[in-house]
mmCIF file of C-alpha atoms in Angstrom:
data_model
loop_
_atom_site.group_PDB
_atom_site.id
_atom_site.type_symbol
_atom_site.label_atom_id
_atom_site.label_comp_id
_atom_site.label_asym_id
_atom_site.label_seq_id
_atom_site.Cartn_x
_atom_site.Cartn_y
_atom_site.Cartn_z
ATOM 1 C CA SER A 75 5.490 17.616 -25.437
ATOM 2 C CA GLN A 76 4.407 14.017 -25.628
ATOM 3 C CA GLN A 77 1.095 12.607 -24.480
ATOM 4 C CA GLY A 78 1.043 12.152 -20.706
ATOM 5 C CA GLU A 79 4.014 14.306 -19.777
ATOM 6 C CA GLU A 80 4.725 14.808 -16.085
ATOM 7 C CA ASP A 81 6.112 17.850 -14.381
ATOM 8 C CA PRO A 82 8.408 18.223 -12.514
ATOM 9 C CA GLN A 83 10.811 15.499 -13.581
ATOM 10 C CA ALA A 84 12.116 15.208 -10.035
ATOM 11 C CA LEU A 85 10.810 16.411 -6.693
ATOM 12 C CA SER A 86 12.563 16.271 -3.334
ATOM 13 C CA ILE A 87 10.696 17.070 -0.117
ATOM 14 C CA GLN A 88 10.772 16.415 3.616
ATOM 15 C CA GLU A 89 8.514 13.934 5.348
ATOM 16 C CA GLY A 90 5.217 15.547 6.300
ATOM 17 C CA GLU A 91 5.189 17.990 3.392
ATOM 18 C CA ASN A 92 2.766 17.787 0.484
ATOM 19 C CA ALA A 93 3.888 16.730 -2.979
ATOM 20 C CA THR A 94 2.190 17.905 -6.164
ATOM 21 C CA MET A 95 2.862 16.401 -9.565
ATOM 22 C CA ASN A 96 1.343 17.572 -12.825
ATOM 23 C CA CYS A 97 0.539 15.809 -16.042
ATOM 24 C CA SER A 98 -0.298 17.316 -19.422
ATOM 25 C CA TYR A 99 -1.639 15.479 -22.425
ATOM 26 C CA LYS A 100 -2.537 16.312 -26.004
ATOM 27 C CA THR A 101 -5.534 14.351 -27.227
ATOM 28 C CA SER A 102 -9.010 13.714 -25.895
ATOM 29 C CA ILE A 103 -9.312 11.012 -23.271
ATOM 30 C CA ASN A 104 -11.846 8.638 -21.768
ATOM 31 C CA ASN A 105 -9.902 8.442 -18.537
ATOM 32 C CA LEU A 106 -6.533 9.196 -16.971
ATOM 33 C CA GLN A 107 -4.737 6.933 -14.538
ATOM 34 C CA TRP A 108 -1.926 7.531 -12.060
ATOM 35 C CA TYR A 109 0.568 4.825 -11.179
ATOM 36 C CA ARG A 110 3.473 4.498 -8.759
ATOM 37 C CA GLN A 111 6.622 2.524 -9.451
ATOM 38 C CA ASN A 112 9.237 1.767 -6.851
ATOM 39 C CA SER A 113 12.743 1.359 -8.177
ATOM 40 C CA GLY A 114 13.077 -1.852 -10.153
ATOM 41 C CA ARG A 115 9.540 -2.963 -9.384
ATOM 42 C CA GLY A 116 6.170 -3.159 -11.125
ATOM 43 C CA LEU A 117 3.518 -0.474 -11.351
ATOM 44 C CA VAL A 118 0.942 0.022 -8.649
ATOM 45 C CA HIS A 119 -2.347 1.553 -9.687
ATOM 46 C CA LEU A 120 -3.286 4.616 -7.626
ATOM 47 C CA ILE A 121 -6.339 6.307 -9.108
ATOM 48 C CA LEU A 122 -8.407 6.332 -12.308
ATOM 49 C CA ILE A 123 -10.298 9.517 -13.077
ATOM 50 C CA ARG A 124 -12.809 9.640 -15.912
ATOM 51 C CA SER A 125 -13.131 12.515 -18.327
ATOM 52 C CA ASN A 126 -16.422 13.630 -16.777
ATOM 53 C CA GLU A 127 -14.912 13.828 -13.301
ATOM 54 C CA ARG A 128 -13.033 16.844 -11.923
ATOM 55 C CA GLU A 129 -11.619 15.539 -8.664
ATOM 56 C CA LYS A 130 -11.097 12.248 -6.911
ATOM 57 C CA HIS A 131 -9.721 11.265 -3.523
ATOM 58 C CA SER A 132 -8.171 8.096 -2.169
ATOM 59 C CA GLY A 133 -6.649 8.248 1.294
ATOM 60 C CA ARG A 134 -3.825 10.806 1.174
ATOM 61 C CA LEU A 135 -4.112 11.124 -2.594
ATOM 62 C CA ARG A 136 -6.083 13.762 -4.449
ATOM 63 C CA VAL A 137 -6.297 13.864 -8.223
ATOM 64 C CA THR A 138 -7.766 16.676 -10.271
ATOM 65 C CA LEU A 139 -8.557 16.716 -13.969
ATOM 66 C CA ASP A 140 -9.058 19.746 -16.191
ATOM 67 C CA THR A 141 -10.050 18.547 -19.643
ATOM 68 C CA SER A 142 -10.182 22.106 -21.006
ATOM 69 C CA LYS A 143 -6.476 22.498 -20.209
ATOM 70 C CA LYS A 144 -5.715 18.844 -20.873
ATOM 71 C CA SER A 145 -3.986 18.526 -17.533
ATOM 72 C CA SER A 146 -4.162 16.578 -14.305
ATOM 73 C CA SER A 147 -2.466 16.865 -10.946
ATOM 74 C CA LEU A 148 -1.684 14.352 -8.232
ATOM 75 C CA LEU A 149 -1.387 15.651 -4.678
ATOM 76 C CA ILE A 150 0.082 13.483 -1.936
ATOM 77 C CA THR A 151 -0.572 14.986 1.479
ATOM 78 C CA ALA A 152 1.532 14.425 4.609
ATOM 79 C CA SER A 153 4.154 12.545 2.639
ATOM 80 C CA ARG A 154 6.126 9.645 4.101
ATOM 81 C CA ALA A 155 9.522 8.198 3.251
ATOM 82 C CA ALA A 156 7.666 5.181 1.859
ATOM 83 C CA ASP A 157 6.112 7.440 -0.802
ATOM 84 C CA THR A 158 9.535 7.676 -2.463
ATOM 85 C CA ALA A 159 8.978 6.333 -5.972
ATOM 86 C CA SER A 160 8.392 7.329 -9.585
ATOM 87 C CA TYR A 161 4.893 8.499 -10.438
ATOM 88 C CA PHE A 162 3.401 8.170 -13.892
ATOM 89 C CA CYS A 163 0.223 9.398 -15.472
ATOM 90 C CA ALA A 164 -1.264 7.373 -18.306
ATOM 91 C CA THR A 165 -3.948 8.344 -20.790
ATOM 92 C CA ASP A 166 -5.987 6.284 -23.201
ATOM 93 C CA GLY A 167 -6.017 8.926 -25.932
ATOM 94 C CA GLY A 168 -9.770 8.600 -26.353
ATOM 95 C CA ALA A 169 -9.304 5.174 -27.908
ATOM 96 C CA SER A 170 -12.157 2.721 -28.041
ATOM 97 C CA TYR A 171 -10.115 0.505 -25.757
ATOM 98 C CA GLY A 172 -7.586 1.054 -23.010
ATOM 99 C CA LYS A 173 -4.266 1.304 -24.808
ATOM 100 C CA LEU A 174 -2.314 3.557 -22.425
ATOM 101 C CA THR A 175 0.294 6.177 -23.186
ATOM 102 C CA PHE A 176 2.658 6.931 -20.325
ATOM 103 C CA GLY A 177 4.734 9.990 -19.596
ATOM 104 C CA GLN A 178 8.346 9.957 -18.475
ATOM 105 C CA GLY A 179 7.322 10.152 -14.836
ATOM 106 C CA THR A 180 8.139 12.260 -11.801
ATOM 107 C CA ILE A 181 10.760 10.919 -9.415
ATOM 108 C CA LEU A 182 9.646 11.768 -5.887
ATOM 109 C CA THR A 183 12.101 11.552 -3.012
ATOM 110 C CA VAL A 184 10.790 12.015 0.519
ATOM 111 C CA HIS A 185 13.500 12.549 3.114
ATOM 112 C CA PRO A 186 12.836 11.286 6.650
ATOM 113 C CA ASN B 114 -7.345 -13.041 -5.512
ATOM 114 C CA ALA B 115 -3.890 -13.226 -7.048
ATOM 115 C CA GLY B 116 -2.723 -10.282 -9.087
ATOM 116 C CA VAL B 117 -1.172 -10.361 -12.523
ATOM 117 C CA MET B 118 1.599 -12.941 -12.633
ATOM 118 C CA GLN B 119 4.617 -12.758 -14.864
ATOM 119 C CA ASN B 120 7.477 -15.172 -15.270
ATOM 120 C CA PRO B 121 10.299 -15.349 -15.336
ATOM 121 C CA ARG B 122 11.110 -12.236 -13.314
ATOM 122 C CA HIS B 123 14.592 -12.086 -14.779
ATOM 123 C CA LEU B 124 15.751 -13.555 -18.059
ATOM 124 C CA VAL B 125 19.238 -13.534 -19.528
ATOM 125 C CA ARG B 126 19.752 -14.419 -23.160
ATOM 126 C CA ARG B 127 22.659 -14.271 -25.565
ATOM 127 C CA ARG B 128 22.293 -12.479 -28.859
ATOM 128 C CA GLY B 129 20.434 -14.629 -31.370
ATOM 129 C CA GLN B 130 18.530 -16.691 -28.808
ATOM 130 C CA GLU B 131 14.778 -16.641 -28.239
ATOM 131 C CA ALA B 132 13.092 -15.039 -25.245
ATOM 132 C CA ARG B 133 9.671 -16.191 -24.113
ATOM 133 C CA LEU B 134 7.815 -14.119 -21.536
ATOM 134 C CA ARG B 135 4.638 -15.304 -19.837
ATOM 135 C CA CYS B 136 1.750 -13.397 -18.327
ATOM 136 C CA SER B 137 -1.234 -14.732 -16.408
ATOM 137 C CA PRO B 138 -3.914 -12.041 -16.042
ATOM 138 C CA MET B 139 -5.997 -11.505 -12.940
ATOM 139 C CA LYS B 140 -8.803 -13.991 -12.531
ATOM 140 C CA GLY B 141 -11.722 -13.088 -14.762
ATOM 141 C CA HIS B 142 -9.756 -10.599 -16.868
ATOM 142 C CA SER B 143 -9.804 -11.207 -20.596
ATOM 143 C CA HIS B 144 -7.979 -8.046 -21.721
ATOM 144 C CA VAL B 145 -4.178 -8.234 -21.738
ATOM 145 C CA TYR B 146 -1.683 -5.520 -22.626
ATOM 146 C CA TRP B 147 2.089 -5.704 -23.007
ATOM 147 C CA TYR B 148 4.346 -2.699 -22.413
ATOM 148 C CA ARG B 149 8.095 -2.216 -22.597
ATOM 149 C CA GLN B 150 10.139 0.054 -20.378
ATOM 150 C CA LEU B 151 13.633 1.054 -21.352
ATOM 151 C CA PRO B 152 15.992 2.301 -18.598
ATOM 152 C CA GLU B 153 15.033 5.718 -17.217
ATOM 153 C CA GLU B 154 11.960 5.918 -19.457
ATOM 154 C CA GLY B 155 8.215 5.518 -19.176
ATOM 155 C CA LEU B 156 6.324 2.514 -20.468
ATOM 156 C CA LYS B 157 5.587 2.118 -24.162
ATOM 157 C CA PHE B 158 2.584 0.176 -25.414
ATOM 158 C CA MET B 159 3.360 -2.887 -27.496
ATOM 159 C CA VAL B 160 0.271 -5.026 -28.020
ATOM 160 C CA TYR B 161 -3.308 -5.524 -26.822
ATOM 161 C CA LEU B 162 -4.917 -8.945 -26.852
ATOM 162 C CA GLN B 163 -8.179 -10.539 -25.913
ATOM 163 C CA LYS B 164 -8.631 -14.279 -25.701
ATOM 164 C CA GLU B 165 -7.328 -15.783 -28.974
ATOM 165 C CA ASN B 166 -7.302 -12.389 -30.702
ATOM 166 C CA ILE B 167 -4.732 -9.673 -31.288
ATOM 167 C CA ILE B 168 -6.645 -6.401 -31.193
ATOM 168 C CA ASP B 169 -3.800 -3.902 -31.635
ATOM 169 C CA GLU B 170 -0.134 -4.654 -32.237
ATOM 170 C CA SER B 171 0.805 -1.187 -33.448
ATOM 171 C CA GLY B 172 3.520 -0.784 -30.797
ATOM 172 C CA MET B 173 5.266 -4.019 -31.506
ATOM 173 C CA PRO B 174 8.262 -4.221 -33.877
ATOM 174 C CA LYS B 175 7.250 -5.880 -37.121
ATOM 175 C CA GLU B 176 10.050 -8.412 -37.037
ATOM 176 C CA ARG B 177 11.122 -10.895 -34.379
ATOM 177 C CA PHE B 178 8.299 -10.023 -31.946
ATOM 178 C CA SER B 179 5.030 -11.915 -31.608
ATOM 179 C CA ALA B 180 2.343 -12.276 -28.987
ATOM 180 C CA GLU B 181 -0.511 -14.629 -28.287
ATOM 181 C CA PHE B 182 -3.230 -15.148 -25.715
ATOM 182 C CA PRO B 183 -4.621 -18.650 -26.213
ATOM 183 C CA LYS B 184 -7.977 -19.874 -25.021
ATOM 184 C CA GLU B 185 -6.229 -21.777 -22.245
ATOM 185 C CA GLY B 186 -3.052 -20.687 -20.530
ATOM 186 C CA PRO B 187 -1.070 -17.494 -20.173
ATOM 187 C CA SER B 188 -0.344 -14.802 -22.697
ATOM 188 C CA ILE B 189 3.071 -15.197 -24.298
ATOM 189 C CA LEU B 190 5.355 -12.487 -25.685
ATOM 190 C CA ARG B 191 8.004 -14.069 -27.869
ATOM 191 C CA ILE B 192 11.149 -12.360 -29.080
ATOM 192 C CA GLN B 193 13.190 -14.264 -31.624
ATOM 193 C CA GLN B 194 16.877 -13.695 -32.324
ATOM 194 C CA VAL B 195 17.264 -11.186 -29.511
ATOM 195 C CA VAL B 196 19.618 -8.242 -29.840
ATOM 196 C CA ARG B 197 21.147 -6.019 -27.150
ATOM 197 C CA GLY B 198 18.576 -3.327 -27.828
ATOM 198 C CA ASP B 199 15.833 -5.700 -26.641
ATOM 199 C CA SER B 200 17.185 -5.432 -23.076
ATOM 200 C CA ALA B 201 14.378 -3.838 -21.085
ATOM 201 C CA ALA B 202 11.660 -4.504 -18.553
ATOM 202 C CA TYR B 203 8.534 -6.004 -20.111
ATOM 203 C CA PHE B 204 5.289 -5.476 -18.242
ATOM 204 C CA CYS B 205 1.973 -7.139 -18.718
ATOM 205 C CA ALA B 206 -1.315 -5.614 -17.571
ATOM 206 C CA SER B 207 -4.847 -6.919 -17.506
ATOM 207 C CA SER B 208 -8.271 -5.386 -17.144
ATOM 208 C CA LEU B 209 -11.781 -6.653 -16.618
ATOM 209 C CA LEU B 210 -13.258 -4.397 -19.265
ATOM 210 C CA ASP B 211 -11.676 -2.305 -21.943
ATOM 211 C CA ARG B 212 -11.072 1.352 -20.962
ATOM 212 C CA ASP B 213 -10.952 0.140 -17.363
ATOM 213 C CA THR B 214 -8.286 0.093 -14.697
ATOM 214 C CA GLN B 215 -5.241 -1.837 -15.840
ATOM 215 C CA TYR B 216 -3.431 -3.884 -13.223
ATOM 216 C CA PHE B 217 0.226 -4.542 -13.842
ATOM 217 C CA GLY B 218 2.395 -7.526 -13.150
ATOM 218 C CA PRO B 219 5.865 -7.271 -11.596
ATOM 219 C CA GLY B 220 7.543 -7.370 -14.990
ATOM 220 C CA THR B 221 10.196 -9.495 -16.653
ATOM 221 C CA ARG B 222 13.632 -7.935 -16.886
ATOM 222 C CA LEU B 223 15.327 -9.149 -20.032
ATOM 223 C CA THR B 224 19.075 -8.806 -20.363
ATOM 224 C CA VAL B 225 20.698 -9.644 -23.664
ATOM 225 C CA LEU B 226 24.409 -10.340 -23.474
#
């Protein structure tokens, strides 16, 4: 698998349900970032979690990081139709600067 | 505080023409990154620049592509003699510090006819 690979590729849920997306990576990292992209639009930054952090919250978002398993998860609670988008994780590969490697993304569809 | 600005938002070129994409980073940001996104794919790193310096261009094709970030003005990604395979969305991101949060612009969608 490539660096920053998301799972599942597509997720379809009903409004109000929780959505969990996973990301696996291969190399060491300084930090891992999650982004959202609405169809045909730019990327919106959601959360940055550093390698020495295990969990981070922002509103309805919760991100966990397990560096021993080289994996991260993004949980969106009480989902809304407006959460429909593609979600990407991005890692810096432990580089001395922030060159990011993105996965293919998870396409989340939230049905009203 | 305006975000990252990119223009044009859409650009149509015929094969063999030049494409010039502009990126103005967020105020105070001196780190600029360019990424390319092909249809149905994630973003791929192209080049990382700081003011007047190219730090890493390992993701940029050796021929026809160039980038700059002058002391004054926006960062420019230039594609000479475009081919159909250059059709993609090109995103610029900026950060305050390296290894920091990168904020993305809306992208330029290049279509080569």
